PDB file of C-alpha atoms in Angstrom:
ATOM      1  CA  MET A1098     110.450  68.996 112.340  1.00 40.00           C
ATOM      2  CA  ASN A1099     109.439  69.519 108.670  1.00 40.00           C
ATOM      3  CA  GLU A1100     106.456  71.281 107.232  1.00 38.00           C
ATOM      4  CA  LYS A1101     104.588  68.016 106.592  1.00 37.00           C
ATOM      5  CA  GLN A1102     105.144  66.742 110.161  1.00 36.00           C
ATOM      6  CA  LEU A1103     104.081  70.130 111.511  1.00 38.00           C
ATOM      7  CA  GLU A1104     100.924  69.955 109.386  1.00 39.00           C
ATOM      8  CA  ILE A1105      99.980  66.567 110.895  1.00 32.00           C
ATOM      9  CA  GLN A1106     100.564  67.870 114.451  1.00 41.00           C
ATOM     10  CA  LEU A1107      98.641  71.003 114.004  1.00 43.00           C
ATOM     11  CA  SER A1108      95.611  69.274 112.272  1.00 47.00           C
ATOM     12  CA  VAL A1109      92.746  67.867 114.283  1.00 49.00           C
ATOM     13  CA  PRO A1110      93.134  63.984 114.280  1.00 49.00           C
ATOM     14  CA  GLU A1111      90.085  62.087 112.913  1.00 48.00           C
ATOM     15  CA  ASN A1112      87.337  61.482 115.736  1.00 42.00           C
ATOM     16  CA  ALA A1113      89.511  63.554 118.125  1.00 46.00           C
ATOM     17  CA  SER A1114      87.457  65.156 120.831  1.00 53.00           C
ATOM     18  CA  TYR A1115      87.892  68.888 121.844  1.00 76.00           C
ATOM     19  CA  GLN A1116      86.902  70.967 124.782  1.00 88.00           C
ATOM     20  CA  MET A1117      85.356  74.512 125.099  1.00 92.00           C
ATOM     21  CA  VAL A1118      87.830  76.933 126.631  1.00 92.00           C
ATOM     22  CA  GLU A1119      87.007  80.330 128.057  1.00 93.00           C
ATOM     23  CA  VAL A1120      88.533  83.073 125.930  1.00 93.00           C
ATOM     24  CA  ASP A1121      89.697  84.894 129.023  1.00 93.00           C
ATOM     25  CA  LYS A1122      91.932  82.041 129.948  1.00 93.00           C
ATOM     26  CA  ILE A1123      93.541  82.101 126.468  1.00 93.00           C
ATOM     27  CA  ARG A1124      96.529  84.373 125.555  1.00 89.00           C
ATOM     28  CA  PRO A1125      98.152  84.906 122.161  1.00 86.00           C
ATOM     29  CA  ASN A1126     101.229  83.031 121.216  1.00 77.00           C
ATOM     30  CA  PRO A1127     104.229  84.926 122.523  1.00 72.00           C
ATOM     31  CA  PHE A1128     106.193  83.618 119.544  1.00 67.00           C
ATOM     32  CA  GLN A1129     103.798  84.826 117.008  1.00 68.00           C
ATOM     33  CA  PRO A1130     105.621  86.548 114.166  1.00 62.00           C
ATOM     34  CA  ARG A1131     102.663  88.290 112.759  1.00 67.00           C
ATOM     35  CA  ARG A1132     102.217  91.627 114.297  1.00 65.00           C
ATOM     36  CA  ILE A1133      99.530  93.130 112.036  1.00 71.00           C
ATOM     37  CA  PHE A1134      96.030  91.769 111.744  1.00 78.00           C
ATOM     38  CA  ASP A1135      93.667  93.303 109.168  1.00 79.00           C
ATOM     39  CA  LYS A1136      90.843  94.774 111.046  1.00 86.00           C
ATOM     40  CA  LYS A1137      88.474  94.639 108.153  1.00 88.00           C
ATOM     41  CA  LYS A1138      89.184  90.816 107.560  1.00 86.00           C
ATOM     42  CA  LEU A1139      88.899  90.163 111.395  1.00 90.00           C
ATOM     43  CA  ALA A1140      85.465  91.920 111.323  1.00 92.00           C
ATOM     44  CA  GLU A1141      84.314  89.886 108.396  1.00 91.00           C
ATOM     45  CA  LEU A1142      85.468  86.666 110.234  1.00 90.00           C
ATOM     46  CA  ALA A1143      83.744  87.807 113.358  1.00 92.00           C
ATOM     47  CA  ASP A1144      80.452  88.108 111.353  1.00 93.00           C
ATOM     48  CA  SER A1145      80.962  84.584 109.946  1.00 91.00           C
ATOM     49  CA  ILE A1146      81.523  83.171 113.402  1.00 91.00           C
ATOM     50  CA  ARG A1147      78.364  84.994 114.757  1.00 90.00           C
ATOM     51  CA  GLU A1148      76.429  83.312 111.865  1.00 89.00           C
ATOM     52  CA  SER A1149      77.866  79.830 111.615  1.00 88.00           C
ATOM     53  CA  GLY A1150      80.265  79.355 114.668  1.00 87.00           C
ATOM     54  CA  ILE A1151      83.817  78.138 114.543  1.00 88.00           C
ATOM     55  CA  PHE A1152      84.404  75.211 112.296  1.00 83.00           C
ATOM     56  CA  GLN A1153      87.931  74.565 113.057  1.00 85.00           C
ATOM     57  CA  PRO A1154      89.024  74.384 116.700  1.00 89.00           C
ATOM     58  CA  LEU A1155      92.092  76.429 117.852  1.00 90.00           C
ATOM     59  CA  VAL A1156      95.095  74.483 118.812  1.00 87.00           C
ATOM     60  CA  LEU A1157      96.365  75.427 122.336  1.00 89.00           C
ATOM     61  CA  ARG A1158      98.873  74.370 124.817  1.00 86.00           C
ATOM     62  CA  GLN A1159      98.941  74.556 128.532  1.00 86.00           C
ATOM     63  CA  PRO A1160     102.445  75.807 129.718  1.00 83.00           C
ATOM     64  CA  ILE A1161     101.850  74.994 133.332  1.00 82.00           C
ATOM     65  CA  ALA A1162      99.688  71.956 133.914  1.00 76.00           C
ATOM     66  CA  ALA A1163      98.577  73.197 137.395  1.00 78.00           C
ATOM     67  CA  ILE A1164      97.317  76.351 136.079  1.00 84.00           C
ATOM     68  CA  GLU A1165      94.304  76.693 133.763  1.00 86.00           C
ATOM     69  CA  ARG A1166      95.793  79.149 131.358  1.00 90.00           C
ATOM     70  CA  TYR A1167      96.412  78.449 127.709  1.00 91.00           C
ATOM     71  CA  GLU A1168      98.613  79.797 124.865  1.00 89.00           C
ATOM     72  CA  ILE A1169      97.727  79.685 121.170  1.00 88.00           C
ATOM     73  CA  ILE A1170      99.540  77.412 118.916  1.00 85.00           C
ATOM     74  CA  ALA A1171      97.339  77.903 115.899  1.00 83.00           C
ATOM     75  CA  GLY A1172      94.268  79.995 115.303  1.00 85.00           C
ATOM     76  CA  GLU A1173      95.018  83.447 116.553  1.00 86.00           C
ATOM     77  CA  ARG A1174      92.860  85.028 113.955  1.00 87.00           C
ATOM     78  CA  ARG A1175      89.808  82.961 114.973  1.00 90.00           C
ATOM     79  CA  TYR A1176      90.664  83.825 118.637  1.00 92.00           C
ATOM     80  CA  ARG A1177      90.694  87.490 117.988  1.00 92.00           C
ATOM     81  CA  ALA A1178      87.565  87.327 115.717  1.00 93.00           C
ATOM     82  CA  SER A1179      85.755  85.383 118.485  1.00 93.00           C
ATOM     83  CA  ILE A1180      86.445  88.147 120.935  1.00 93.00           C
ATOM     84  CA  ILE A1181      84.947  90.727 118.476  1.00 94.00           C
ATOM     85  CA  ALA A1182      81.987  88.349 118.018  1.00 93.00           C
ATOM     86  CA  GLY A1183      81.256  88.355 121.667  1.00 93.00           C
ATOM     87  CA  LEU A1184      81.998  84.610 122.237  1.00 93.00           C
ATOM     88  CA  THR A1185      83.000  83.746 125.907  1.00 92.00           C
ATOM     89  CA  LYS A1186      84.171  80.193 124.892  1.00 93.00           C
ATOM     90  CA  VAL A1187      85.828  78.617 121.853  1.00 93.00           C
ATOM     91  CA  PRO A1188      86.383  75.046 120.679  1.00 92.00           C
ATOM     92  CA  ALA A1189      90.041  73.955 121.233  1.00 92.00           C
ATOM     93  CA  ILE A1190      92.366  70.999 120.975  1.00 89.00           C
ATOM     94  CA  ILE A1191      94.975  70.975 123.849  1.00 88.00           C
ATOM     95  CA  ARG A1192      98.392  69.719 122.827  1.00 84.00           C
ATOM     96  CA  ASP A1193     101.698  69.279 124.502  1.00 82.00           C
ATOM     97  CA  PHE A1194     104.175  71.508 122.734  1.00 81.00           C
ATOM     98  CA  SER A1195     107.490  72.853 123.796  1.00 80.00           C
ATOM     99  CA  ASP A1196     108.491  76.418 123.414  1.00 76.00           C
ATOM    100  CA  GLU A1197     110.619  75.533 120.418  1.00 76.00           C
ATOM    101  CA  THR A1198     107.832  73.613 118.766  1.00 78.00           C
ATOM    102  CA  THR A1199     105.292  76.330 119.491  1.00 76.00           C
ATOM    103  CA  ARG A1200     107.691  78.917 117.949  1.00 75.00           C
ATOM    104  CA  GLU A1201     108.111  76.839 114.907  1.00 76.00           C
ATOM    105  CA  ALA A1202     104.402  76.214 114.595  1.00 75.00           C
ATOM    106  CA  ALA A1203     103.583  79.851 114.694  1.00 73.00           C
ATOM    107  CA  ILE A1204     106.114  80.770 111.983  1.00 75.00           C
ATOM    108  CA  VAL A1205     105.159  77.962 109.800  1.00 75.00           C
ATOM    109  CA  GLU A1206     101.417  78.465 110.137  1.00 71.00           C
ATOM    110  CA  ASN A1207     101.794  81.990 109.016  1.00 69.00           C
ATOM    111  CA  LEU A1208     103.937  81.027 106.116  1.00 73.00           C
ATOM    112  CA  GLN A1209     101.122  78.705 104.850  1.00 67.00           C
ATOM    113  CA  ARG A1210      98.632  81.545 104.752  1.00 65.00           C
ATOM    114  CA  GLU A1211      98.236  83.289 101.414  1.00 57.00           C
ATOM    115  CA  ASP A1212      97.674  86.824 102.701  1.00 67.00           C
ATOM    116  CA  LEU A1213     101.202  87.354 104.039  1.00 73.00           C
ATOM    117  CA  SER A1214     102.836  90.545 102.769  1.00 81.00           C
ATOM    118  CA  PRO A1215     106.395  90.061 101.245  1.00 87.00           C
ATOM    119  CA  LEU A1216     107.903  91.702 104.177  1.00 86.00           C
ATOM    120  CA  GLU A1217     106.007  89.528 106.701  1.00 82.00           C
ATOM    121  CA  GLU A1218     107.232  86.504 104.750  1.00 84.00           C
ATOM    122  CA  ALA A1219     110.757  87.833 104.853  1.00 87.00           C
ATOM    123  CA  GLU A1220     110.522  88.313 108.604  1.00 84.00           C
ATOM    124  CA  ALA A1221     109.059  84.803 109.123  1.00 82.00           C
ATOM    125  CA  TYR A1222     112.188  83.370 107.269  1.00 86.00           C
ATOM    126  CA  GLN A1223     114.487  85.530 109.484  1.00 85.00           C
ATOM    127  CA  ALA A1224     112.686  84.361 112.558  1.00 81.00           C
ATOM    128  CA  MET A1225     113.444  80.755 111.511  1.00 82.00           C
ATOM    129  CA  ILE A1226     117.079  81.594 111.116  1.00 84.00           C
ATOM    130  CA  GLN A1227     117.468  83.609 114.330  1.00 80.00           C
ATOM    131  CA  GLU A1228     115.066  82.032 116.696  1.00 76.00           C
ATOM    132  CA  LEU A1229     115.313  78.408 115.639  1.00 78.00           C
ATOM    133  CA  GLY A1230     119.056  78.530 114.815  1.00 81.00           C
ATOM    134  CA  LEU A1231     118.574  77.357 111.143  1.00 83.00           C
ATOM    135  CA  THR A1232     120.629  78.292 108.093  1.00 85.00           C
ATOM    136  CA  GLN A1233     119.093  79.436 104.807  1.00 85.00           C
ATOM    137  CA  ALA A1234     119.631  76.036 103.346  1.00 85.00           C
ATOM    138  CA  GLN A1235     117.844  74.340 106.283  1.00 86.00           C
ATOM    139  CA  VAL A1236     114.917  76.813 105.968  1.00 85.00           C
ATOM    140  CA  SER A1237     114.744  76.039 102.237  1.00 85.00           C
ATOM    141  CA  GLN A1238     114.738  72.381 102.959  1.00 86.00           C
ATOM    142  CA  ARG A1239     111.980  72.440 105.604  1.00 82.00           C
ATOM    143  CA  LEU A1240     109.672  74.663 103.570  1.00 81.00           C
ATOM    144  CA  GLY A1241     110.337  73.093 100.138  1.00 82.00           C
ATOM    145  CA  LYS A1242     111.322  76.372  98.753  1.00 85.00           C
ATOM    146  CA  SER A1243     114.564  77.076  96.651  1.00 86.00           C
ATOM    147  CA  ARG A1244     117.517  78.786  98.481  1.00 84.00           C
ATOM    148  CA  PRO A1245     117.511  81.702  96.068  1.00 85.00           C
ATOM    149  CA  TYR A1246     113.789  82.258  96.786  1.00 87.00           C
ATOM    150  CA  ILE A1247     114.506  82.469 100.575  1.00 87.00           C
ATOM    151  CA  ALA A1248     117.561  84.677 100.050  1.00 86.00           C
ATOM    152  CA  ASN A1249     115.574  87.181  97.784  1.00 86.00           C
ATOM    153  CA  TYR A1250     112.996  87.603 100.521  1.00 88.00           C
ATOM    154  CA  LEU A1251     115.646  88.133 103.140  1.00 88.00           C
ATOM    155  CA  ARG A1252     117.186  90.837 101.078  1.00 87.00           C
ATOM    156  CA  LEU A1253     113.984  92.882 101.539  1.00 89.00           C
ATOM    157  CA  LEU A1254     114.900  93.390 105.200  1.00 87.00           C
ATOM    158  CA  GLY A1255     117.870  95.493 104.057  1.00 85.00           C
ATOM    159  CA  LEU A1256     115.566  98.114 102.635  1.00 89.00           C
ATOM    160  CA  PRO A1257     115.252 101.577 104.483  1.00 88.00           C
ATOM    161  CA  THR A1258     112.541 101.713 106.927  1.00 89.00           C
ATOM    162  CA  MET A1259     110.358 104.110 104.720  1.00 91.00           C
ATOM    163  CA  VAL A1260     110.654 101.870 101.713  1.00 92.00           C
ATOM    164  CA  LYS A1261     109.801  98.810 103.904  1.00 91.00           C
ATOM    165  CA  GLN A1262     106.489 100.655 105.100  1.00 91.00           C
ATOM    166  CA  LEU A1263     105.589 101.249 101.412  1.00 92.00           C
ATOM    167  CA  LEU A1264     106.030  97.503 100.823  1.00 91.00           C
ATOM    168  CA  GLN A1265     104.046  96.599 103.905  1.00 87.00           C
ATOM    169  CA  ASP A1266     101.221  98.837 102.822  1.00 87.00           C
ATOM    170  CA  GLY A1267     101.030  97.273  99.502  1.00 88.00           C
ATOM    171  CA  LYS A1268     102.118 100.449  97.621  1.00 92.00           C
ATOM    172  CA  LEU A1269     105.266  98.567  96.330  1.00 93.00           C
ATOM    173  CA  SER A1270     105.311  95.172  94.985  1.00 91.00           C
ATOM    174  CA  MET A1271     107.856  92.426  95.744  1.00 90.00           C
ATOM    175  CA  GLY A1272     109.236  92.959  92.135  1.00 90.00           C
ATOM    176  CA  GLN A1273     109.600  96.719  92.523  1.00 92.00           C
ATOM    177  CA  ALA A1274     111.314  96.333  95.935  1.00 91.00           C
ATOM    178  CA  ARG A1275     113.706  93.790  94.600  1.00 89.00           C
ATOM    179  CA  THR A1276     114.662  96.175  91.749  1.00 89.00           C
ATOM    180  CA  LEU A1277     115.169  99.032  94.094  1.00 90.00           C
ATOM    181  CA  LEU A1278     117.765  96.963  95.958  1.00 86.00           C
ATOM    182  CA  GLY A1279     120.015  97.543  92.924  1.00 85.00           C
ATOM    183  CA  LEU A1280     120.537 101.101  94.221  1.00 84.00           C
ATOM    184  CA  LYS A1281     123.317 101.398  96.955  1.00 78.00           C
ATOM    185  CA  GLN A1282     122.720 104.863  98.255  1.00 82.00           C
ATOM    186  CA  GLU A1283     119.798 104.951 100.858  1.00 84.00           C
ATOM    187  CA  ARG A1284     118.660 108.530  99.896  1.00 88.00           C
ATOM    188  CA  GLN A1285     118.626 107.633  96.240  1.00 88.00           C
ATOM    189  CA  LEU A1286     116.687 104.384  96.933  1.00 90.00           C
ATOM    190  CA  GLU A1287     114.067 106.270  99.056  1.00 91.00           C
ATOM    191  CA  GLN A1288     113.601 108.889  96.317  1.00 92.00           C
ATOM    192  CA  MET A1289     113.199 106.222  93.594  1.00 92.00           C
ATOM    193  CA  ALA A1290     110.578 104.372  95.710  1.00 93.00           C
ATOM    194  CA  GLN A1291     108.526 107.400  96.270  1.00 94.00           C
ATOM    195  CA  ARG A1292     108.732 108.182  92.500  1.00 93.00           C
ATOM    196  CA  THR A1293     107.681 104.497  91.766  1.00 94.00           C
ATOM    197  CA  VAL A1294     104.608 104.941  93.901  1.00 93.00           C
ATOM    198  CA  LYS A1295     103.748 108.381  92.545  1.00 93.00           C
ATOM    199  CA  GLU A1296     104.100 107.485  88.862  1.00 93.00           C
ATOM    200  CA  ASN A1297     102.978 104.003  89.289  1.00 92.00           C
ATOM    201  CA  LEU A1298     106.072 102.652  87.569  1.00 91.00           C
ATOM    202  CA  THR A1299     106.170  99.005  86.230  1.00 91.00           C
ATOM    203  CA  VAL A1300     109.079  96.726  87.263  1.00 91.00           C
ATOM    204  CA  ARG A1301     110.433  96.978  83.790  1.00 91.00           C
ATOM    205  CA  GLN A1302     110.448 100.792  83.846  1.00 92.00           C
ATOM    206  CA  LEU A1303     112.107 100.808  87.235  1.00 90.00           C
ATOM    207  CA  GLU A1304     114.638  98.354  86.078  1.00 90.00           C
ATOM    208  CA  ALA A1305     115.603 100.646  83.180  1.00 90.00           C
ATOM    209  CA  MET A1306     115.848 103.683  85.463  1.00 90.00           C
ATOM    210  CA  VAL A1307     117.980 101.823  88.128  1.00 87.00           C
ATOM    211  CA  ASN A1308     120.254 100.528  85.326  1.00 87.00           C
ATOM    212  CA  GLN A1309     120.675 104.176  83.930  1.00 87.00           C
ATOM    213  CA  ILE A1310     121.495 105.491  87.330  1.00 85.00           C
ATOM    214  CA  ASN A1311     124.065 102.676  88.033  1.00 79.00           C
ATOM    215  CA  ALA A1312     125.626 103.228  84.478  1.00 80.00           C
ATOM    216  CA  ALA A1313     125.902 106.950  84.919  1.00 76.00           C
ATOM    217  CA  LYS A1314     127.622 106.323  88.412  1.00 70.00           C
ATOM    218  CA  THR A1315     130.087 103.903  86.715  1.00 65.00           C
ATOM    219  CA  LYS A1316     130.811 106.358  83.931  1.00 65.00           C
ATOM    220  CA  LYS A1317     131.524 109.126  86.419  1.00 62.00           C
ATOM    221  CA  ALA A1318     133.830 106.845  88.379  1.00 57.00           C
ATOM    222  CA  LYS A1319     135.838 105.940  85.278  1.00 58.00           C
ATOM    223  CA  LYS A1320     136.414 109.634  84.615  1.00 57.00           C
ATOM    224  CA  LEU A1321     138.129 110.040  87.961  1.00 48.00           C
ATOM    225  CA  PRO A1322     142.001 109.947  87.804  1.00 55.00           C
ATOM    226  CA  GLN A1323     143.175 106.327  88.500  1.00 54.00           C
ATOM    227  CA  ARG A1324     146.341 105.498  90.354  1.00 58.00           C
ATOM    228  CA  ARG A1325     148.727 103.576  88.318  1.00 63.00           C
ATOM    229  CA  ARG A1326     148.319  99.926  89.077  1.00 64.00           C
ATOM    230  CA  SER A1327     151.310  97.561  89.106  1.00 72.00           C
ATOM    231  CA  PRO A1328     151.729  94.563  86.882  1.00 76.00           C
ATOM    232  CA  PHE A1329     151.712  92.505  90.119  1.00 78.00           C
ATOM    233  CA  VAL A1330     148.168  93.673  90.868  1.00 78.00           C
ATOM    234  CA  ARG A1331     146.905  93.148  87.412  1.00 77.00           C
ATOM    235  CA  GLU A1332     148.292  89.503  87.470  1.00 78.00           C
ATOM    236  CA  ILE A1333     146.532  88.825  90.673  1.00 83.00           C
ATOM    237  CA  GLU A1334     143.244  90.047  89.167  1.00 81.00           C
ATOM    238  CA  ASN A1335     143.787  87.902  86.124  1.00 78.00           C
ATOM    239  CA  GLN A1336     144.435  84.825  88.111  1.00 83.00           C
ATOM    240  CA  LEU A1337     141.440  85.408  90.387  1.00 83.00           C
ATOM    241  CA  ALA A1338     139.198  85.980  87.355  1.00 79.00           C
ATOM    242  CA  GLU A1339     140.418  82.759  85.767  1.00 75.00           C
ATOM    243  CA  ARG A1340     139.975  80.738  89.049  1.00 79.00           C
ATOM    244  CA  LEU A1341     136.575  82.109  89.875  1.00 78.00           C
ATOM    245  CA  GLY A1342     135.139  82.573  86.415  1.00 73.00           C
ATOM    246  CA  THR A1343     134.025  86.222  87.154  1.00 79.00           C
ATOM    247  CA  LYS A1344     135.592  89.732  87.384  1.00 80.00           C
ATOM    248  CA  ALA A1345     137.678  90.414  90.364  1.00 82.00           C
ATOM    249  CA  VAL A1346     139.343  93.826  91.304  1.00 84.00           C
ATOM    250  CA  VAL A1347     142.055  94.477  93.716  1.00 84.00           C
ATOM    251  CA  LEU A1348     141.910  98.004  95.016  1.00 82.00           C
ATOM    252  CA  GLU A1349     145.010  99.337  96.702  1.00 76.00           C
ATOM    253  CA  LYS A1350     144.504 101.843  99.582  1.00 73.00           C
ATOM    254  CA  SER A1351     148.041 102.122 100.395  1.00 71.00           C
ATOM    255  CA  LYS A1352     151.347  99.995  99.762  1.00 70.00           C
ATOM    256  CA  GLN A1353     150.311  97.658 102.559  1.00 75.00           C
ATOM    257  CA  LYS A1354     146.454  97.858 102.584  1.00 80.00           C
ATOM    258  CA  GLY A1355     143.638  97.215 100.035  1.00 82.00           C
ATOM    259  CA  LYS A1356     140.549  95.147  99.342  1.00 86.00           C
ATOM    260  CA  ILE A1357     139.440  92.633  96.758  1.00 88.00           C
ATOM    261  CA  GLU A1358     136.095  92.941  95.035  1.00 86.00           C
ATOM    262  CA  ILE A1359     134.422  89.901  93.390  1.00 87.00           C
ATOM    263  CA  ASP A1360     131.462  90.328  91.011  1.00 82.00           C
ATOM    264  CA  TYR A1361     128.490  87.817  91.010  1.00 79.00           C
ATOM    265  CA  GLU A1362     125.374  87.914  88.798  1.00 70.00           C
ATOM    266  CA  SER A1363     122.920  85.978  90.949  1.00 69.00           C
ATOM    267  CA  MET A1364     122.541  83.952  94.129  1.00 71.00           C
ATOM    268  CA  GLN A1365     123.323  80.815  92.163  1.00 67.00           C
ATOM    269  CA  ASP A1366     126.587  82.468  90.801  1.00 71.00           C
ATOM    270  CA  LEU A1367     127.418  83.413  94.436  1.00 80.00           C
ATOM    271  CA  ASP A1368     127.003  79.938  95.551  1.00 75.00           C
ATOM    272  CA  ARG A1369     129.223  78.601  92.779  1.00 77.00           C
ATOM    273  CA  ILE A1370     132.005  81.117  93.873  1.00 82.00           C
ATOM    274  CA  LEU A1371     131.612  80.132  97.473  1.00 81.00           C
ATOM    275  CA  GLU A1372     131.926  76.475  96.597  1.00 75.00           C
ATOM    276  CA  ILE A1373     135.214  77.252  94.720  1.00 79.00           C
ATOM    277  CA  LEU A1374     136.512  79.030  97.760  1.00 82.00           C
ATOM    278  CA  ASN A1375     135.396  76.126  99.962  1.00 78.00           C
ATOM    279  CA  ILE A1376     133.059  78.372 102.015  1.00 80.00           C
ATOM    280  CA  SER A1377     129.853  76.726 103.346  1.00 71.00           C
ATOM    281  CA  ILE A1378     127.122  78.371 105.174  1.00 65.00           C
ATOM    282  CA  ASP A1379     124.972  75.290 105.640  1.00 55.00           C
TER     283      ASP A1379
END
């Protein structure tokens, strides 16, 4: 199901009838990816509902036909605000949705909202991959977003817990968080995140500092005594670099063991290298 199809299913058909459903017979969507609801905004919505009512019905499903209990497909904020407003019944459209469709509807409905934090957006993409069994390419296609866009958000999930909390609280921006990912050591990353918040660093200032830290680390590594590398290893590196169009380093751990490091400059560059190596993650 693509986003356009989902919008059609979630929207209320013209001239469609709806019914009033008791709020105590409704339960939140168990597949709802959003875990945090802004209390202030819910209170504002509750005030609006008291004043003008609910203009857009909730979309519900009835998991077991014989039991008058409903699950929310779309409209959980309206449901929560209605409880705050003291409503006992809410207008609703009942749809026949499977677990999979309900899960996808909850994820996509949240992604269509404009108030998602970068971390919530990243978690929604991750949910589509893990819970719906999609690849990054399929998520990209369904949502009409580029694959590098999806990949950049997913990278945020690799941040340390403390840094993710700063991002969730709005103390760090998406650009600042992405820049911090250039630091490999967790402790260093956390310290720089705290400094960014404390000194209100711009993304450009932060980029300069991260580059400076990485350059100093590289310079220090070059000063360490290097084991003499054989002409055979250097030739392998040259051929890899020629074939892949990027720097490749062969690191020997012993006579029998080692590893190969391949540089890439962007997600597009990584896709290019994977294509050369005939590796597909679609």
